[in-house]
């Protein structure tokens, strides 16, 4: 049974700091991995999607890596800003029946202090 | 393009009632997935619809059901509401496959009293 864990559960950093969020999964047989951002009381915004054959993806100040063999992914945020404050969720697409479903971690709540 | 829309945004019901939530996907998207988000269980997959057919279903009781119409709009229904059904219900759409990038709506906040 696929389980997704995110550490730390919460993080508070001063503005300008580079930071790393971690995601681990128990079953390496994934189709892809996605990172999302969720603002309080809102839906999710997709940040990056990494296919299982890829090692990393970049978008602006964000860089996500994937190591399928060790069951780990990291989201690197460069030069953090107060606007980056949100909950960050990772999700793996795992086979479920004849299709795939997303299995989410519990998220890392990030606060970037001005 | 307009994003994923969900109606209503907030809903208050009492135990035993039933509720229907609606989701309109991004134009051209054919896959619609539903998720339940609670503080205790996090985000959990409910079901996925594609071309009016349920393609996948999560581990939820039969009280949770859904459907998709020919224009890809989707509804989910919860019958005989329980207190534990209080949650944020999120809908997501993707072009073809659930493994494509999913675009989420703002959610419907359901409170069961």
mmCIF file of C-alpha atoms in Angstrom:
data_model
loop_
_atom_site.group_PDB
_atom_site.id
_atom_site.type_symbol
_atom_site.label_atom_id
_atom_site.label_comp_id
_atom_site.label_asym_id
_atom_site.label_seq_id
_atom_site.Cartn_x
_atom_site.Cartn_y
_atom_site.Cartn_z
ATOM 1 C CA UNK A 1 0.000 0.000 0.000
ATOM 2 C CA UNK A 2 1.480 3.323 -1.082
ATOM 3 C CA UNK A 3 2.115 5.825 1.691
ATOM 4 C CA UNK A 4 3.431 9.353 1.231
ATOM 5 C CA UNK A 5 5.168 11.240 4.025
ATOM 6 C CA UNK A 6 6.231 14.861 4.136
ATOM 7 C CA UNK A 7 8.781 16.250 6.540
ATOM 8 C CA UNK A 8 8.773 18.705 8.193
ATOM 9 C CA UNK A 9 5.084 19.275 8.939
ATOM 10 C CA UNK A 10 5.735 22.983 9.425
ATOM 11 C CA UNK A 11 8.572 25.353 8.635
ATOM 12 C CA UNK A 12 9.193 29.011 9.447
ATOM 13 C CA UNK A 13 12.028 30.847 7.687
ATOM 14 C CA UNK A 14 13.109 34.466 7.198
ATOM 15 C CA UNK A 15 12.603 36.038 3.798
ATOM 16 C CA UNK A 16 15.399 35.394 1.304
ATOM 17 C CA UNK A 17 16.360 31.986 2.640
ATOM 18 C CA UNK A 18 16.710 28.973 0.322
ATOM 19 C CA UNK A 19 14.768 25.983 1.594
ATOM 20 C CA UNK A 20 14.088 22.328 0.892
ATOM 21 C CA UNK A 21 10.857 20.430 1.440
ATOM 22 C CA UNK A 22 10.958 16.654 1.577
ATOM 23 C CA UNK A 23 8.583 13.973 0.348
ATOM 24 C CA UNK A 24 9.031 10.213 0.655
ATOM 25 C CA UNK A 25 6.941 7.338 -0.683
ATOM 26 C CA UNK A 26 6.967 3.634 0.125
ATOM 27 C CA UNK A 27 6.326 2.057 -3.306
ATOM 28 C CA UNK A 28 8.671 3.068 -6.122
ATOM 29 C CA UNK A 29 6.206 1.902 -8.810
ATOM 30 C CA UNK A 30 4.825 5.381 -9.463
ATOM 31 C CA UNK A 31 3.707 6.927 -12.743
ATOM 32 C CA UNK A 32 4.690 10.448 -11.765
ATOM 33 C CA UNK A 33 4.968 12.819 -8.810
ATOM 34 C CA UNK A 34 3.386 16.238 -8.497
ATOM 35 C CA UNK A 35 3.993 19.135 -6.143
ATOM 36 C CA UNK A 36 1.071 21.387 -5.276
ATOM 37 C CA UNK A 37 0.581 24.539 -3.267
ATOM 38 C CA UNK A 38 -2.549 25.211 -1.206
ATOM 39 C CA UNK A 39 -3.448 28.565 0.296
ATOM 40 C CA UNK A 40 -5.745 28.563 3.366
ATOM 41 C CA UNK A 41 -9.304 27.561 2.486
ATOM 42 C CA UNK A 42 -8.498 27.321 -1.195
ATOM 43 C CA UNK A 43 -7.986 24.640 -3.799
ATOM 44 C CA UNK A 44 -4.630 23.286 -4.941
ATOM 45 C CA UNK A 45 -2.333 24.863 -7.516
ATOM 46 C CA UNK A 46 -0.045 22.546 -9.457
ATOM 47 C CA UNK A 47 3.597 23.636 -9.241
ATOM 48 C CA UNK A 48 5.622 20.894 -10.897
ATOM 49 C CA UNK A 49 5.041 17.437 -12.346
ATOM 50 C CA UNK A 50 7.911 14.964 -12.662
ATOM 51 C CA UNK A 51 7.459 11.855 -14.771
ATOM 52 C CA UNK A 52 8.865 8.642 -13.311
ATOM 53 C CA UNK A 53 11.611 8.625 -15.960
ATOM 54 C CA UNK A 54 12.757 12.157 -15.090
ATOM 55 C CA UNK A 55 15.163 13.281 -12.375
ATOM 56 C CA UNK A 56 14.102 16.894 -11.961
ATOM 57 C CA UNK A 57 11.896 19.737 -13.125
ATOM 58 C CA UNK A 58 12.359 23.477 -12.766
ATOM 59 C CA UNK A 59 9.968 26.390 -12.832
ATOM 60 C CA UNK A 60 11.262 29.828 -11.892
ATOM 61 C CA UNK A 61 12.551 29.718 -8.312
ATOM 62 C CA UNK A 62 11.279 26.162 -7.835
ATOM 63 C CA UNK A 63 13.201 22.977 -8.518
ATOM 64 C CA UNK A 64 11.869 19.499 -7.809
ATOM 65 C CA UNK A 65 13.950 16.338 -7.888
ATOM 66 C CA UNK A 66 12.892 12.712 -7.943
ATOM 67 C CA UNK A 67 14.820 9.624 -6.864
ATOM 68 C CA UNK A 68 12.449 6.746 -7.520
ATOM 69 C CA UNK A 69 14.795 4.033 -6.281
ATOM 70 C CA UNK A 70 15.045 5.583 -2.833
ATOM 71 C CA UNK A 71 11.413 6.771 -2.789
ATOM 72 C CA UNK A 72 12.255 10.429 -2.322
ATOM 73 C CA UNK A 73 11.503 13.807 -3.839
ATOM 74 C CA UNK A 74 12.582 17.273 -2.782
ATOM 75 C CA UNK A 75 11.171 20.688 -3.610
ATOM 76 C CA UNK A 76 13.789 23.423 -3.519
ATOM 77 C CA UNK A 77 12.583 27.014 -3.193
ATOM 78 C CA UNK A 78 15.221 29.667 -3.878
ATOM 79 C CA UNK A 79 15.192 33.130 -2.327
ATOM 80 C CA UNK A 80 11.937 32.615 -0.452
ATOM 81 C CA UNK A 81 9.363 35.437 -0.289
ATOM 82 C CA UNK A 82 6.410 36.075 2.059
ATOM 83 C CA UNK A 83 4.113 35.254 -0.873
ATOM 84 C CA UNK A 84 5.493 31.700 -0.806
ATOM 85 C CA UNK A 85 3.733 31.133 2.526
ATOM 86 C CA UNK A 86 1.294 28.263 1.981
ATOM 87 C CA UNK A 87 0.963 24.514 2.480
ATOM 88 C CA UNK A 88 2.961 22.447 0.011
ATOM 89 C CA UNK A 89 1.705 18.976 -0.870
ATOM 90 C CA UNK A 90 3.318 16.217 -2.853
ATOM 91 C CA UNK A 91 1.306 13.498 -4.535
ATOM 92 C CA UNK A 92 2.314 10.322 -6.347
ATOM 93 C CA UNK A 93 0.276 8.746 -9.130
ATOM 94 C CA UNK A 94 -0.005 5.077 -8.231
ATOM 95 C CA UNK A 95 -1.802 2.244 -9.956
ATOM 96 C CA UNK A 96 -5.226 1.622 -8.455
ATOM 97 C CA UNK A 97 -7.346 -0.997 -10.143
ATOM 98 C CA UNK A 98 -7.064 -0.445 -13.876
ATOM 99 C CA UNK A 99 -6.194 3.238 -13.600
ATOM 100 C CA UNK A 100 -4.146 5.588 -11.475
ATOM 101 C CA UNK A 101 -4.987 7.729 -8.511
ATOM 102 C CA UNK A 102 -3.101 10.461 -6.707
ATOM 103 C CA UNK A 103 -1.981 9.678 -3.166
ATOM 104 C CA UNK A 104 -1.152 12.788 -1.201
ATOM 105 C CA UNK A 105 1.190 13.496 1.656
ATOM 106 C CA UNK A 106 -0.081 15.475 4.615
ATOM 107 C CA UNK A 107 1.780 18.602 3.537
ATOM 108 C CA UNK A 108 4.385 21.021 4.837
ATOM 109 C CA UNK A 109 3.027 24.335 6.139
ATOM 110 C CA UNK A 110 5.519 27.046 5.181
ATOM 111 C CA UNK A 111 5.689 30.515 6.717
ATOM 112 C CA UNK A 112 8.148 33.005 5.221
ATOM 113 C CA UNK A 113 8.654 35.913 7.653
ATOM 114 C CA UNK A 114 9.304 39.396 6.205
ATOM 115 C CA UNK B 1 -9.562 29.753 -20.256
ATOM 116 C CA UNK B 2 -11.775 29.752 -17.217
ATOM 117 C CA UNK B 3 -10.612 27.551 -14.366
ATOM 118 C CA UNK B 4 -12.420 24.734 -12.614
ATOM 119 C CA UNK B 5 -15.562 25.974 -10.907
ATOM 120 C CA UNK B 6 -17.404 24.335 -8.048
ATOM 121 C CA UNK B 7 -20.824 25.118 -6.664
ATOM 122 C CA UNK B 8 -21.892 25.783 -4.044
ATOM 123 C CA UNK B 9 -18.813 27.065 -2.214
ATOM 124 C CA UNK B 10 -20.302 26.532 1.242
ATOM 125 C CA UNK B 11 -23.015 24.201 2.451
ATOM 126 C CA UNK B 12 -24.513 23.405 5.839
ATOM 127 C CA UNK B 13 -26.589 20.257 6.226
ATOM 128 C CA UNK B 14 -27.860 18.115 9.087
ATOM 129 C CA UNK B 15 -27.251 14.440 9.712
ATOM 130 C CA UNK B 16 -29.321 12.134 7.564
ATOM 131 C CA UNK B 17 -29.795 14.624 4.734
ATOM 132 C CA UNK B 18 -28.301 14.234 1.299
ATOM 133 C CA UNK B 19 -26.245 16.703 -0.712
ATOM 134 C CA UNK B 20 -25.217 17.228 -4.340
ATOM 135 C CA UNK B 21 -22.064 19.094 -5.295
ATOM 136 C CA UNK B 22 -21.277 20.315 -8.792
ATOM 137 C CA UNK B 23 -18.029 20.722 -10.723
ATOM 138 C CA UNK B 24 -17.431 22.323 -14.113
ATOM 139 C CA UNK B 25 -14.026 21.393 -15.533
ATOM 140 C CA UNK B 26 -11.777 23.486 -17.712
ATOM 141 C CA UNK B 27 -13.107 23.589 -21.262
ATOM 142 C CA UNK B 28 -11.779 20.632 -23.238
ATOM 143 C CA UNK B 29 -10.850 18.593 -20.176
ATOM 144 C CA UNK B 30 -12.474 15.182 -20.121
ATOM 145 C CA UNK B 31 -11.222 13.703 -16.836
ATOM 146 C CA UNK B 32 -12.752 14.868 -13.560
ATOM 147 C CA UNK B 33 -11.584 13.620 -10.167
ATOM 148 C CA UNK B 34 -13.076 14.252 -6.736
ATOM 149 C CA UNK B 35 -11.215 14.416 -3.423
ATOM 150 C CA UNK B 36 -12.183 14.809 0.212
ATOM 151 C CA UNK B 37 -9.922 16.889 2.454
ATOM 152 C CA UNK B 38 -10.172 16.722 6.253
ATOM 153 C CA UNK B 39 -7.717 17.770 8.986
ATOM 154 C CA UNK B 40 -7.450 14.192 10.234
ATOM 155 C CA UNK B 41 -7.215 12.201 7.002
ATOM 156 C CA UNK B 42 -5.776 14.791 4.639
ATOM 157 C CA UNK B 43 -6.595 14.585 0.949
ATOM 158 C CA UNK B 44 -8.235 11.346 -0.125
ATOM 159 C CA UNK B 45 -9.297 10.246 -3.590
ATOM 160 C CA UNK B 46 -13.029 9.676 -4.039
ATOM 161 C CA UNK B 47 -13.511 8.850 -7.714
ATOM 162 C CA UNK B 48 -12.597 9.763 -11.274
ATOM 163 C CA UNK B 49 -14.855 10.155 -14.281
ATOM 164 C CA UNK B 50 -13.930 10.131 -17.938
ATOM 165 C CA UNK B 51 -16.366 10.320 -20.855
ATOM 166 C CA UNK B 52 -19.355 9.848 -18.544
ATOM 167 C CA UNK B 53 -17.898 6.643 -17.062
ATOM 168 C CA UNK B 54 -16.481 6.101 -13.613
ATOM 169 C CA UNK B 55 -12.912 5.074 -14.294
ATOM 170 C CA UNK B 56 -11.699 4.722 -10.731
ATOM 171 C CA UNK B 57 -13.038 4.753 -7.189
ATOM 172 C CA UNK B 58 -11.398 5.212 -3.802
ATOM 173 C CA UNK B 59 -12.200 3.521 -0.495
ATOM 174 C CA UNK B 60 -15.395 5.307 0.412
ATOM 175 C CA UNK B 61 -18.792 3.809 1.294
ATOM 176 C CA UNK B 62 -21.574 3.539 -1.251
ATOM 177 C CA UNK B 63 -23.200 6.668 0.207
ATOM 178 C CA UNK B 64 -20.729 8.578 -1.954
ATOM 179 C CA UNK B 65 -21.597 8.523 -5.629
ATOM 180 C CA UNK B 66 -21.045 10.645 -8.668
ATOM 181 C CA UNK B 67 -21.726 11.071 -12.323
ATOM 182 C CA UNK B 68 -20.447 12.933 -15.341
ATOM 183 C CA UNK B 69 -22.468 14.500 -18.101
ATOM 184 C CA UNK B 70 -21.753 14.659 -21.827
ATOM 185 C CA UNK B 71 -20.302 18.176 -21.446
ATOM 186 C CA UNK B 72 -17.832 16.771 -18.838
ATOM 187 C CA UNK B 73 -19.512 18.556 -15.944
ATOM 188 C CA UNK B 74 -19.643 16.318 -12.918
ATOM 189 C CA UNK B 75 -21.720 15.992 -9.779
ATOM 190 C CA UNK B 76 -21.104 14.068 -6.606
ATOM 191 C CA UNK B 77 -23.796 13.044 -4.190
ATOM 192 C CA UNK B 78 -23.563 12.054 -0.556
ATOM 193 C CA UNK B 79 -26.619 10.418 0.966
ATOM 194 C CA UNK B 80 -27.480 9.939 4.629
ATOM 195 C CA UNK B 81 -24.933 12.482 5.787
ATOM 196 C CA UNK B 82 -22.827 11.782 8.876
ATOM 197 C CA UNK B 83 -20.911 14.235 11.043
ATOM 198 C CA UNK B 84 -17.666 12.779 9.698
ATOM 199 C CA UNK B 85 -18.587 13.860 6.171
ATOM 200 C CA UNK B 86 -17.788 17.453 7.106
ATOM 201 C CA UNK B 87 -14.886 18.328 4.826
ATOM 202 C CA UNK B 88 -13.615 20.363 1.923
ATOM 203 C CA UNK B 89 -14.591 18.574 -1.291
ATOM 204 C CA UNK B 90 -12.255 19.318 -4.153
ATOM 205 C CA UNK B 91 -12.755 18.653 -7.812
ATOM 206 C CA UNK B 92 -9.902 18.496 -10.316
ATOM 207 C CA UNK B 93 -9.872 18.250 -14.080
ATOM 208 C CA UNK B 94 -7.225 17.118 -16.541
ATOM 209 C CA UNK B 95 -7.156 16.848 -20.321
ATOM 210 C CA UNK B 96 -7.312 13.082 -20.736
ATOM 211 C CA UNK B 97 -5.699 11.036 -18.006
ATOM 212 C CA UNK B 98 -5.734 11.403 -14.244
ATOM 213 C CA UNK B 99 -1.930 11.261 -14.495
ATOM 214 C CA UNK B 100 -1.868 14.513 -16.460
ATOM 215 C CA UNK B 101 -1.393 17.730 -14.496
ATOM 216 C CA UNK B 102 -4.568 18.172 -12.454
ATOM 217 C CA UNK B 103 -6.210 21.572 -12.124
ATOM 218 C CA UNK B 104 -8.181 22.015 -8.941
ATOM 219 C CA UNK B 105 -11.261 24.045 -8.213
ATOM 220 C CA UNK B 106 -11.669 26.148 -5.042
ATOM 221 C CA UNK B 107 -13.667 23.413 -3.312
ATOM 222 C CA UNK B 108 -17.004 23.122 -1.554
ATOM 223 C CA UNK B 109 -16.905 23.387 2.238
ATOM 224 C CA UNK B 110 -19.531 21.015 3.628
ATOM 225 C CA UNK B 111 -20.493 21.226 7.284
ATOM 226 C CA UNK B 112 -22.760 18.533 8.724
ATOM 227 C CA UNK B 113 -24.503 19.417 11.997
#
